[in-house]
Coordinates of C-alpha atoms and ligand atoms in Angstrom, one line a residue:
X1 CA -11.2 44.9 -15.7
X2 CA -7.8 44.3 -14.5
X3 CA -8.7 41.2 -12.6
X4 CA -10.4 39.9 -15.0
X5 CA -6.8 40.6 -17.3
X6 CA -4.6 38.6 -15.3
X7 CA -7.2 35.6 -14.9
X8 CA -7.1 35.5 -18.7
X9 CA -3.0 35.8 -18.5
X10 CA -2.5 33.3 -15.7
X11 CA -1.8 30.0 -17.0
X12 CA -0.6 26.7 -16.0
X13 CA -0.6 25.1 -19.8
X14 CA 3.0 25.4 -21.3
X15 CA 4.3 24.7 -24.5
X16 CA 8.0 23.4 -24.6
X17 CA 10.7 24.5 -27.5
X18 CA 13.8 22.5 -28.0
X19 CA 16.4 23.9 -30.1
X20 CA 18.9 21.3 -32.3
X21 CA 21.2 22.4 -29.7
X22 CA 19.3 20.7 -26.9
X23 CA 18.4 23.5 -24.9
X24 CA 14.7 23.9 -24.0
X25 CA 12.2 26.7 -22.8
X26 CA 9.0 26.5 -21.2
X27 CA 6.3 28.9 -22.4
X28 CA 2.6 29.5 -20.8
X29 CA -0.1 28.9 -23.2
X30 CA -2.8 31.8 -22.3
X31 CA -6.2 31.9 -23.1
X32 CA -8.5 34.7 -24.3
X33 CA -12.2 34.8 -23.3
X34 CA -12.9 33.9 -27.5
X35 CA -10.6 32.6 -29.8
X36 CA -7.7 30.6 -29.8
X37 CA -5.0 30.0 -27.3
X38 CA -1.5 32.0 -27.9
X39 CA 1.8 30.5 -26.4
X40 CA 3.5 33.8 -24.3
X41 CA 7.4 33.7 -26.1
X42 CA 8.3 36.9 -24.4
X43 CA 11.1 35.0 -22.5
X44 CA 12.4 32.9 -25.9
X45 CA 15.1 36.1 -26.3
X46 CA 17.1 34.8 -23.2
X47 CA 18.2 32.3 -24.9
X48 CA 19.4 34.4 -27.8
X49 CA 16.9 33.4 -30.8
X50 CA 14.0 35.6 -31.9
X51 CA 10.7 34.2 -33.7
X52 CA 10.5 34.9 -37.6
X53 CA 6.8 35.9 -38.5
X54 CA 7.1 39.0 -40.6
X55 CA 3.2 39.6 -41.5
X56 CA 2.2 38.7 -38.6
X57 CA 0.2 35.3 -39.5
X58 CA 0.8 33.5 -36.1
X59 CA 1.6 36.6 -33.7
X60 CA -0.8 38.4 -31.1
X61 CA 0.6 41.9 -30.8
X62 CA -1.5 42.6 -27.7
X63 CA -4.1 42.1 -25.5
X64 CA -7.6 43.6 -26.4
X65 CA -10.9 43.5 -25.3
X66 CA -12.6 45.5 -28.1
X67 CA -13.0 43.6 -30.9
X68 CA -13.5 39.6 -31.6
X69 CA -12.7 38.3 -35.0
X70 CA -13.0 34.4 -35.6
X71 CA -12.8 34.0 -39.4
X72 CA -13.3 30.8 -39.9
X73 CA -16.7 31.1 -38.6
X74 CA -17.2 34.3 -40.7
X75 CA -17.6 36.5 -37.0
X76 CA -17.0 40.0 -35.7
X77 CA -18.5 41.1 -32.4
X78 CA -17.4 45.0 -31.0
X79 CA -17.3 44.4 -27.6
X80 CA -19.2 40.8 -27.5
X81 CA -22.3 42.7 -29.7
X82 CA -22.6 40.7 -33.0
X83 CA -22.0 43.2 -36.0
X84 CA -25.1 42.3 -37.6
X85 CA -27.2 43.1 -34.6
X86 CA -25.5 46.6 -34.5
X87 CA -25.9 47.0 -37.7
X88 CA -29.4 46.5 -37.5
X89 CA -30.1 48.0 -34.1
X90 CA -27.8 50.6 -33.3
X91 CA -26.5 53.8 -34.8
X92 CA -22.6 55.1 -35.6
X93 CA -22.1 57.4 -32.3
X94 CA -23.8 54.7 -30.1
X95 CA -21.3 51.8 -31.5
X96 CA -18.4 54.9 -31.2
X97 CA -19.6 55.0 -27.2
X98 CA -19.5 51.2 -27.0
X99 CA -15.8 51.1 -28.9
X100 CA -14.5 53.5 -26.3
X101 CA -15.8 52.8 -23.3
X102 CA -17.1 49.2 -23.6
X103 CA -20.5 49.6 -22.8
X104 CA -23.9 50.4 -24.3
X105 CA -24.4 54.0 -23.0
X106 CA -27.8 54.3 -21.0
X107 CA -29.9 57.1 -22.5
X108 CA -28.4 60.0 -20.2
X109 CA -25.2 59.0 -21.5
X110 CA -25.9 58.7 -25.1
X111 CA -27.6 62.3 -24.9
X112 CA -24.5 63.6 -23.4
X113 CA -22.1 61.9 -25.9
X114 CA -23.8 63.2 -28.9
X115 CA -23.9 66.3 -27.5
X116 CA -20.2 66.4 -26.8
X117 CA -19.3 65.1 -30.3
X118 CA -21.7 67.9 -31.9
X119 CA -20.3 70.7 -30.4
X120 CA -16.6 69.6 -31.1
X121 CA -17.5 69.1 -35.8
X122 CA -15.7 72.5 -36.4
X123 CA -12.4 73.2 -36.7
X124 CA -10.1 75.8 -35.9
X125 CA -10.2 78.2 -38.6
X126 CA -6.7 78.4 -38.9
X127 CA -6.7 75.0 -39.9
X128 CA -8.7 75.4 -43.2
X129 CA -5.6 77.9 -44.6
X130 CA -3.7 73.9 -44.5
X131 CA -5.6 73.0 -47.8
X132 CA -4.2 76.1 -49.6
X133 CA -0.8 73.9 -49.6
X134 CA -2.0 71.3 -51.6
X135 CA -3.1 70.9 -55.5
X136 CA -6.4 70.5 -56.0
X137 CA -5.8 67.1 -57.9
X138 CA -4.4 65.8 -54.7
X139 CA -5.7 62.4 -53.6
X140 CA -7.9 63.3 -50.7
X141 CA -6.1 60.6 -48.8
X142 CA -2.9 62.6 -49.0
X143 CA -4.7 65.6 -47.7
X144 CA -6.2 63.3 -44.8
X145 CA -2.6 62.4 -44.0
X146 CA -1.3 66.2 -43.9
X147 CA -4.4 68.0 -42.4
X148 CA -5.4 65.3 -39.7
X149 CA -1.8 65.3 -38.4
X150 CA -1.7 69.3 -38.4
X151 CA -4.6 68.9 -35.4
X152 CA -1.5 67.8 -33.2
X153 CA -0.5 71.7 -33.5
X154 CA -3.8 73.0 -32.1
X155 CA -4.5 71.2 -28.5
X156 CA -1.1 71.8 -26.9
X157 CA -3.9 72.1 -23.4
X158 CA -4.8 68.4 -23.7
X159 CA -1.7 66.6 -25.3
X160 CA -0.8 64.7 -21.9
X161 CA -1.7 60.9 -23.0
X162 CA -1.2 59.7 -19.5
X163 CA -4.3 62.0 -18.3
X164 CA -7.4 59.9 -18.8
X165 CA -9.6 63.6 -19.4
X166 CA -7.1 64.5 -22.1
X167 CA -7.4 61.2 -23.9
X168 CA -10.9 61.3 -23.8
X169 CA -11.3 64.8 -24.7
X170 CA -8.7 64.1 -27.9
X171 CA -10.8 60.6 -28.6
X172 CA -14.1 63.0 -28.9
X173 CA -12.1 65.7 -31.2
X174 CA -10.7 63.2 -33.8
X175 CA -14.2 61.6 -33.9
X176 CA -16.1 64.8 -34.4
X177 CA -13.4 66.7 -36.6
X178 CA -12.5 63.7 -38.9
X179 CA -15.5 64.2 -41.1
X180 CA -15.1 67.8 -41.0
X181 CA -11.9 67.7 -42.4
X182 CA -12.8 64.9 -44.8
X183 CA -16.2 66.9 -46.6
X184 CA -13.7 69.9 -46.5
X185 CA -11.2 67.7 -48.5
X186 CA -13.9 66.8 -51.4
X187 CA -15.0 70.6 -50.9
X188 CA -11.3 71.5 -52.0
X189 CA -11.1 68.9 -54.6
X190 CA -14.3 70.0 -56.5
X191 CA -13.6 73.8 -55.9
X192 CA -16.6 74.2 -53.7
X193 CA -16.3 76.4 -50.7
X194 CA -16.4 74.7 -47.1
X195 CA -19.4 74.2 -45.5
X196 CA -19.4 74.3 -41.9
X197 CA -21.2 71.9 -39.7
X198 CA -24.5 71.9 -38.5
X199 CA -25.9 71.1 -35.0
X200 CA -29.6 70.3 -35.7
X201 CA -28.1 67.2 -37.8
X202 CA -27.1 63.7 -36.2
X203 CA -23.7 62.7 -37.1
X204 CA -24.4 61.0 -40.4
X205 CA -26.8 63.7 -41.9
X206 CA -24.0 66.4 -40.7
X207 CA -21.3 64.6 -43.0
X208 CA -23.8 64.2 -45.8
X209 CA -24.5 68.1 -45.6
X210 CA -21.1 69.4 -45.1
X211 CA -20.4 67.1 -48.4
X212 CA -23.1 67.9 -50.8
X213 CA -24.8 70.9 -49.7
X214 CA -23.5 74.6 -51.0
X215 CA -24.0 78.0 -50.2
X216 CA -26.0 78.4 -53.4
X217 CA -28.1 74.9 -52.4
X218 CA -29.5 73.3 -49.4
X219 CA -29.0 69.8 -49.1
X220 CA -31.7 67.3 -47.4
X221 CA -30.2 64.1 -46.7
X222 CA -32.4 61.1 -48.3
X223 CA -33.1 58.8 -44.4
X224 CA -32.8 55.6 -47.1
X225 CA -29.1 57.0 -47.9
X226 CA -28.3 58.2 -44.3
X227 CA -29.0 54.8 -43.3
X228 CA -27.0 53.3 -45.6
X229 CA -24.0 55.1 -44.6
X230 CA -24.6 54.6 -40.9
X231 CA -24.2 51.0 -41.7
X232 CA -21.0 51.3 -43.8
X233 CA -19.6 53.4 -41.0
X234 CA -20.9 51.1 -38.6
X235 CA -19.6 47.9 -40.3
X236 CA -16.1 49.8 -40.8
X237 CA -16.1 51.2 -37.2
X238 CA -13.0 48.6 -35.6
X239 CA -11.3 45.5 -37.0
X240 CA -8.9 44.5 -34.1
X241 CA -5.2 44.5 -35.1
X242 CA -5.3 45.0 -38.6
X243 CA -2.6 47.1 -40.5
X244 CA -3.4 50.4 -39.5
X245 CA -4.7 49.8 -36.4
X246 CA -1.5 47.9 -35.7
X247 CA 0.2 51.1 -36.7
X248 CA -1.6 53.2 -34.7
X249 CA -0.5 51.1 -31.9
X250 CA 3.1 51.1 -32.8
X251 CA 3.6 54.8 -33.1
X252 CA 1.1 55.5 -30.0
X253 CA 3.8 53.0 -28.2
X254 CA 6.6 55.4 -28.5
X255 CA 4.1 58.4 -26.9
X256 CA 3.5 60.0 -29.7
X257 CA 0.2 62.6 -29.3
X258 CA -3.2 60.9 -30.9
X259 CA -3.4 63.1 -33.8
X260 CA -0.2 62.2 -35.2
X261 CA -0.7 58.5 -34.4
X262 CA -4.1 58.4 -36.3
X263 CA -2.5 60.4 -38.8
X264 CA 0.1 57.6 -39.7
X265 CA -3.7 55.1 -39.1
X266 CA -4.6 57.1 -42.1
X267 CA -1.0 56.9 -44.2
X268 CA -1.3 53.0 -43.7
X269 CA -5.0 52.8 -44.5
X270 CA -4.7 53.9 -48.0
X271 CA -2.8 51.2 -49.4
X272 CA -5.0 49.1 -52.1
X273 CA -4.8 45.6 -50.1
X274 CA -6.1 47.6 -47.1
X275 CA -8.8 50.7 -47.1
X276 CA -7.8 51.7 -50.6
X277 CA -9.9 48.3 -51.7
X278 CA -13.2 50.1 -51.9
X279 CA -11.4 52.5 -54.6
X280 CA -9.9 49.5 -56.5
X281 CA -13.4 47.4 -56.1
X282 CA -15.3 50.2 -58.2
X283 CA -12.3 50.9 -60.4
X284 CA -12.1 47.1 -61.1
X285 CA -15.9 46.5 -62.1
X286 CA -15.1 49.8 -64.2
X287 CA -12.6 48.5 -65.9
X288 CA -14.4 45.0 -66.6
X289 CA -17.1 47.0 -67.6
X290 CA -19.5 44.4 -68.8
X291 CA -20.7 40.6 -67.5
X292 CA -19.5 39.3 -70.9
X293 CA -15.8 40.0 -70.0
X294 CA -16.3 38.4 -66.7
X295 CA -14.8 35.2 -67.2
X296 CA -11.7 36.9 -69.1
X297 CA -11.1 38.7 -66.2
X298 CA -11.4 35.7 -63.9
X299 CA -8.6 34.2 -65.9
X300 CA -6.3 37.0 -65.4
X301 CA -6.5 36.3 -61.7
X302 CA -6.1 33.0 -61.9
X303 CA -2.9 33.6 -63.9
X304 CA -2.1 35.7 -61.3
X305 CA -1.8 38.6 -63.3
X306 CA -3.7 41.1 -60.6
X307 CA -5.9 40.1 -57.6
X308 CA -9.6 40.5 -57.8
X309 CA -10.3 43.2 -55.4
X310 CA -12.9 43.0 -53.0
X311 CA -12.0 39.7 -52.7
X312 CA -9.9 37.7 -49.8
X313 CA -9.0 38.8 -45.9
X314 CA -6.2 37.5 -44.3
X315 CA -8.6 36.4 -41.0
X316 CA -11.9 35.8 -43.0
X317 CA -11.8 32.7 -44.7
X318 CA -15.7 32.5 -45.0
X319 CA -18.0 35.2 -46.0
X320 CA -17.0 38.2 -44.1
X321 CA -19.9 39.2 -41.9
X322 CA -19.7 42.4 -43.4
X323 CA -20.3 41.6 -46.7
X324 CA -23.4 39.9 -45.8
X325 CA -24.9 43.1 -44.4
X326 CA -23.2 45.2 -47.2
X327 CA -24.9 43.3 -49.9
X328 CA -28.3 43.6 -48.3
X329 CA -27.6 47.5 -47.8
X330 CA -26.8 47.8 -51.6
X331 CA -30.0 45.9 -52.7
X332 CA -31.8 48.6 -50.1
X333 CA -30.2 51.9 -51.9
X334 CA -30.4 50.9 -55.6
X335 CA -34.0 50.0 -54.7
X336 CA -34.7 53.6 -53.0
X337 CA -32.6 55.2 -56.1
X338 CA -34.8 53.3 -59.0
X339 CA -31.3 51.7 -59.9
X340 CA -31.9 47.8 -59.2
X341 CA -30.8 47.7 -63.2
X342 CA -27.9 49.3 -62.2
X343 CA -24.7 47.9 -64.5
X344 CA -21.8 47.8 -62.1
X345 CA -24.5 46.2 -59.4
X346 CA -25.0 43.8 -61.8
X347 CA -21.8 42.7 -62.9
X348 CA -20.9 42.6 -59.2
X349 CA -23.2 40.0 -58.8
X350 CA -22.2 38.0 -61.8
X351 CA -18.2 38.3 -60.9
X352 CA -19.4 37.0 -57.1
X353 CA -21.4 34.3 -58.9
X354 CA -18.2 33.3 -61.2
X355 CA -15.8 33.7 -58.4
X356 CA -17.4 31.6 -55.6
X357 CA -18.0 28.4 -57.8
X358 CA -14.6 28.5 -59.3
X359 CA -11.9 26.2 -57.5
X360 CA -9.3 28.6 -57.5
X361 CA -11.4 31.0 -55.0
X362 CA -12.8 28.0 -53.1
X363 CA -9.4 26.3 -52.2
X364 CA -7.9 29.4 -51.6
X365 CA -11.2 30.4 -49.4
X366 CA -11.3 33.2 -51.1
X367 CA -14.6 35.2 -50.4
X368 CA -16.1 39.1 -50.9
X369 CA -15.1 41.1 -48.5
X370 CA -16.9 44.2 -47.0
X371 CA -15.2 46.2 -49.7
X372 CA -16.7 44.6 -52.6
X373 CA -19.9 45.9 -51.9
X374 CA -19.2 49.2 -50.1
X375 CA -18.2 50.8 -53.4
X376 CA -21.2 50.0 -55.0
X377 CA -22.9 51.9 -52.1
X378 CA -21.1 54.9 -51.7
X379 CA -20.9 55.6 -55.6
X380 CA -25.1 55.2 -55.2
X381 CA -24.8 57.9 -52.8
X382 CA -23.0 60.0 -54.8
X383 CA -19.8 59.9 -53.1
X384 CA -16.6 60.1 -55.4
X385 CA -14.4 56.9 -55.7
X386 CA -11.5 58.9 -54.8
X387 CA -13.3 59.7 -51.6
X388 CA -13.8 56.2 -50.6
X389 CA -11.1 55.1 -48.4
X390 CA -11.4 58.8 -47.0
X391 CA -15.5 57.6 -45.8
X392 CA -13.3 54.1 -44.0
X393 CA -10.8 56.7 -42.4
X394 CA -13.9 58.5 -40.9
X395 CA -15.6 55.3 -39.9
X396 CA -12.0 53.7 -38.8
X397 CA -11.1 56.7 -36.4
X398 CA -13.1 55.5 -33.4
X399 CA -11.6 51.8 -33.6
X400 CA -7.7 53.4 -34.0
X401 CA -8.4 56.2 -31.1
X402 CA -10.0 52.9 -28.6
X403 CA -7.5 50.6 -29.4
X404 CA -4.9 53.6 -28.3
X405 CA -6.7 54.4 -25.4
X406 CA -6.6 50.8 -24.5
X407 CA -3.2 50.6 -24.9
X408 CA -2.1 53.7 -23.0
X409 CA -4.0 52.7 -20.1
X410 CA -2.4 49.7 -19.6
X411 CA 0.6 50.3 -17.2
X412 CA 2.3 47.6 -18.5
X413 CA 2.4 48.6 -22.2
X414 CA 5.7 49.4 -23.5
X415 CA 7.4 50.9 -26.7
X416 CA 6.7 48.3 -29.3
X417 CA 10.2 47.0 -31.1
X418 CA 10.1 43.9 -33.3
X419 CA 13.6 42.4 -34.0
X420 CA 14.8 40.8 -37.6
X421 CA 16.6 38.6 -39.1
X422 CA 19.9 40.3 -40.8
X423 CA 20.8 39.1 -44.0
X424 CA 22.8 41.6 -45.0
X425 CA 26.6 41.8 -45.5
X426 CA 29.2 41.1 -42.5
X427 CA 31.6 43.3 -41.0
X428 CA 34.0 44.6 -43.6
X429 CA 36.1 47.7 -43.7
X430 CA 35.7 51.1 -45.8
X431 CA 36.9 51.4 -48.9
X432 CA 38.6 54.6 -50.2
X433 CA 36.9 55.7 -53.4
X434 CA 39.9 54.8 -55.6
X435 CA 39.9 51.3 -54.7
X436 CA 35.8 50.6 -55.4
Ligands
LIG501 N1 -7.5 37.8 -55.8 C1 -6.9 36.5 -56.1 N2 -6.3 36.1 -55.5 C2 -6.0 35.9 -54.3 C3 -6.6 37.2 -53.8 C4 -7.7 38.2 -54.5 N3 -8.0 39.1 -54.1 N4 -6.3 37.4 -52.6 C5 -5.5 36.3 -52.4 N5 -5.4 35.5 -53.6 C6 -4.7 34.5 -53.3 C7 -3.2 34.9 -53.3 O1 -2.5 34.9 -54.4 C8 -2.4 33.6 -52.4 O2 -2.5 32.5 -53.8 P1 -1.3 31.2 -53.7 O3 -1.5 30.3 -52.8 O4 -1.5 30.8 -55.2 O5 0.1 32.1 -53.7 C9 -3.6 33.1 -51.9 O6 -4.9 33.5 -52.3 C10 -3.5 33.9 -50.6 O7 -3.5 34.7 -50.3 P2 -2.2 35.7 -49.9 O8 -1.9 36.8 -50.4 O9 -1.6 34.8 -49.0 O10 -3.4 36.2 -48.4 P3 -3.1 37.7 -47.2 O11 -3.8 37.2 -46.0 O12 -1.7 37.7 -47.6 O13 -3.6 39.0 -48.1 C11 -5.4 40.4 -48.7 C12 -5.0 39.3 -48.0 C13 -6.8 40.9 -48.2 C14 -4.5 41.6 -48.7 C15 -5.7 39.9 -50.0 O14 -6.9 38.8 -49.9 C16 -6.1 41.0 -51.1 O15 -5.0 41.5 -51.6 N6 -7.0 41.2 -51.3 C17 -7.2 42.0 -52.2 C18 -7.4 43.4 -51.5 C19 -8.7 43.4 -50.7 O16 -9.7 43.2 -51.0 N7 -8.2 44.0 -49.3 C20 -9.5 44.4 -48.5 C21 -9.5 43.7 -47.5 S1 -10.9 43.9 -46.3 C22 -11.1 45.3 -45.8 C23 -9.7 45.8 -44.9 O17 -9.3 44.9 -44.1 O18 -9.0 46.6 -45.3

């Protein structure tokens, strides 16, 4: 992998930048295995200037071998495998193994990995006490940030981030325990007792069991719904250098422990422009309420009063490939539950049709993203709206931890430290209170 990487990074092509004072500098142009070339500007600071790209419209923040997106063509690959193939043929834990280790597992590797994850799903009993510190009506994402961060306090024996075995065990602990914490978060908010994991279940079944069983009543997961949730997890597992992943990498670049880093990712995911979009999209559909109100609502979007949630993406300027899979899953789930005439789904279809035929959306290349449909599926499964972004966090944990692991394993990694364009006051002297 190292050789591969240095080949990719060695380049004879250059880009030349000339400043208005006549000084110029040459930068190597680097090519990846797929995707656009990048200009390596790391030596620019020698001239005493920096680049300015606050929202990272034109900046690659790292080298990665994990996930590839072509936003114009609508392609998403995990370790080279198209997302459509993984969603159809694989299962979530196999995808996790792939993201973390780079290759699909053999039967033996898969059995070992599944066994290890299954046997790490319980959390330390002391962790359950953290929940009592939260109000019952706290948003589950607030609880997730706190409780996942608190995991840092439990595993002092394996927090040496420079030790690959410690990183592996931390990755497995996170992958196994985040769903347990997520289900506890739900149980706490509805006032039901926590349900402990059951090792006889697969990963997704177990999560549904912890969410929906009670001590009074067992829960038998419906295989169609298990498959639908499995797809949601696969589709959300990684998405290259998005806001939350970049947050995890930046936090991790300082040497912070993986549990704290993942908690920072959960915080970044919460926002409505990112992982909070599934919750916001469903609330939007509920607010519109009826297909007759679609034209009026779309006009409000065009008048910039609000955004159409579940639409648009920084990278995809074509159909989000995850959205196509999710749309199909939506049909399957609603059919299974005899909800084919579901009012919100009909509304979503009408909204999609209206937007896709409107010049405002066509000109800006705004298409439905995965979260336009995932909320409808999650709601049909019985997941409460305030848990939607938590489900995203359960899925994305593997992406965060794989990206964090890749960064720490890179011997050349350094602390991330952007610079700024300062526009504040110039030097001035302190004034005593009486003169202000
Ligand atoms: N509804 C209406 N107009 C929009 C939307 C939208 N959802 N998204 C972008 N635009 C407009 C935007 O107002 C701008 O118009 P103008 O050129 O007239 O100023 C133009 O399209 C370009 O948008 P932008 O804000 O510069 O795009 P961005 O790359 O900064 O933002 C985004 C990307 C995803 C934050 C944004 O599209 C958005 O807020 N979408 C709604 C929230 C959402 O669904 N997020 C989930 C993303 S997928 C899940 C994930 O990866 O987390």
